[in-house]
One Martini backbone bead per residue (centre of mass of N, CA, C, O) as a GRO file, in nm:
protein
   83
    1MET     BB    1  -8.846  13.008  15.865
    2PHE     BB    2  -9.155  13.177  15.941
    3ILE     BB    3  -9.325  13.500  15.916
    4VAL     BB    4  -9.633  13.651  16.004
    5VAL     BB    5  -9.782  14.001  15.946
    6THR     BB    6 -10.072  14.142  16.091
    7GLY     BB    7 -10.191  14.505  16.065
    8TYR     BB    8 -10.545  14.553  16.024
    9LYS     BB    9 -10.589  14.657  16.312
   10LEU     BB   10 -10.387  14.927  16.228
   11ASN     BB   11 -10.448  14.995  15.927
   12ASP     BB   12 -10.268  14.735  15.782
   13PHE     BB   13 -10.233  14.583  15.471
   14GLN     BB   14  -9.972  14.485  15.416
   15PRO     BB   15  -9.725  14.259  15.326
   16TYR     BB   16  -9.584  14.038  15.584
   17ILE     BB   17  -9.275  13.850  15.505
   18PHE     BB   18  -9.027  13.630  15.672
   19LYS     BB   19  -8.721  13.494  15.699
   20GLY     BB   20  -8.547  13.261  15.861
   21SER     BB   21  -8.251  13.239  16.012
   22ASP     BB   22  -7.995  13.125  16.239
   23TYR     BB   23  -8.254  13.060  16.460
   24GLY     BB   24  -8.350  13.339  16.466
   25ARG     BB   25  -8.084  13.604  16.376
   26ASP     BB   26  -8.249  13.678  16.089
   27TRP     BB   27  -8.427  13.890  15.872
   28GLU     BB   28  -8.617  13.856  15.573
   29ARG     BB   29  -8.781  13.990  15.326
   30ILE     BB   30  -9.060  13.803  15.103
   31ASP     BB   31  -9.304  14.046  14.982
   32GLU     BB   32  -9.263  14.148  14.707
   33GLY     BB   33  -9.522  14.097  14.447
   34LEU     BB   34  -9.757  14.179  14.619
   35PRO     BB   35 -10.045  14.310  14.737
   36ASP     BB   36 -10.082  14.648  14.886
   37ASP     BB   37 -10.364  14.541  15.029
   38LYS     BB   38 -10.252  14.213  15.111
   39PHE     BB   39 -10.275  14.055  15.378
   40VAL     BB   40 -10.134  13.870  15.520
   41ARG     BB   41 -10.203  13.497  15.727
   42VAL     BB   42 -10.052  13.274  15.530
   43VAL     BB   43  -9.733  12.986  15.553
   44ARG     BB   44  -9.657  12.767  15.361
   45GLU     BB   45  -9.398  12.522  15.324
   46ASP     BB   46  -9.323  12.263  15.144
   47PRO     BB   47  -9.198  11.913  15.238
   48GLU     BB   48  -9.051  11.882  14.954
   49ARG     BB   49  -9.023  12.125  14.817
   50LYS     BB   50  -8.803  12.331  14.812
   51ASP     BB   51  -8.906  12.666  14.781
   52LEU     BB   52  -9.177  12.638  14.824
   53LEU     BB   53  -9.492  12.813  14.896
   54TYR     BB   54  -9.783  12.989  15.069
   55ALA     BB   55 -10.009  13.154  15.051
   56GLY     BB   56 -10.243  13.408  15.218
   57THR     BB   57 -10.491  13.637  15.123
   58GLU     BB   58 -10.736  13.867  15.170
   59GLY     BB   59 -10.764  13.800  14.820
   60GLY     BB   60 -10.546  13.518  14.792
   61MET     BB   61 -10.327  13.303  14.614
   62PHE     BB   62  -9.991  13.181  14.639
   63VAL     BB   63  -9.648  13.164  14.436
   64SER     BB   64  -9.290  13.050  14.538
   65PHE     BB   65  -9.067  12.869  14.382
   66ASP     BB   66  -8.787  13.071  14.561
   67GLY     BB   67  -8.803  13.112  14.867
   68GLY     BB   68  -9.011  13.468  14.754
   69GLU     BB   69  -8.920  13.646  14.511
   70SER     BB   70  -9.134  13.553  14.418
   71TRP     BB   71  -9.500  13.631  14.294
   72GLN     BB   72  -9.811  13.425  14.218
   73PRO     BB   73 -10.088  13.373  14.154
   74PHE     BB   74 -10.341  13.112  14.313
   75ASP     BB   75 -10.683  13.117  14.143
   76LEU     BB   76 -10.777  12.844  13.956
   77ASN     BB   77 -11.100  12.981  13.999
   78LEU     BB   78 -11.100  13.102  14.217
   79PRO     BB   79 -11.205  13.380  14.388
   80PRO     BB   80 -11.116  13.666  14.633
   81VAL     BB   81 -11.095  13.502  14.932
   82PRO     BB   82 -10.944  13.428  15.241
   83ILE     BB   83 -10.709  13.234  15.311
   0.00000   0.00000   0.00000
């Protein structure tokens, strides 16, 4: 279970992604490595491969192969656009 929090309307452009466990009782922040000035719009987990996450941000797309512990750009020659 994942949740994204956007604060851009309050002038907060930090990325916020949280991973829930225990049916939402505990939450862990998993946005380390994402750019500090690009808020996250959406996060999705691959339906077939556990811990493969995709994050759509204000400045492009990012991928994590380890459940959000680390992130890397997933641009594939795409322009830096909101995803």
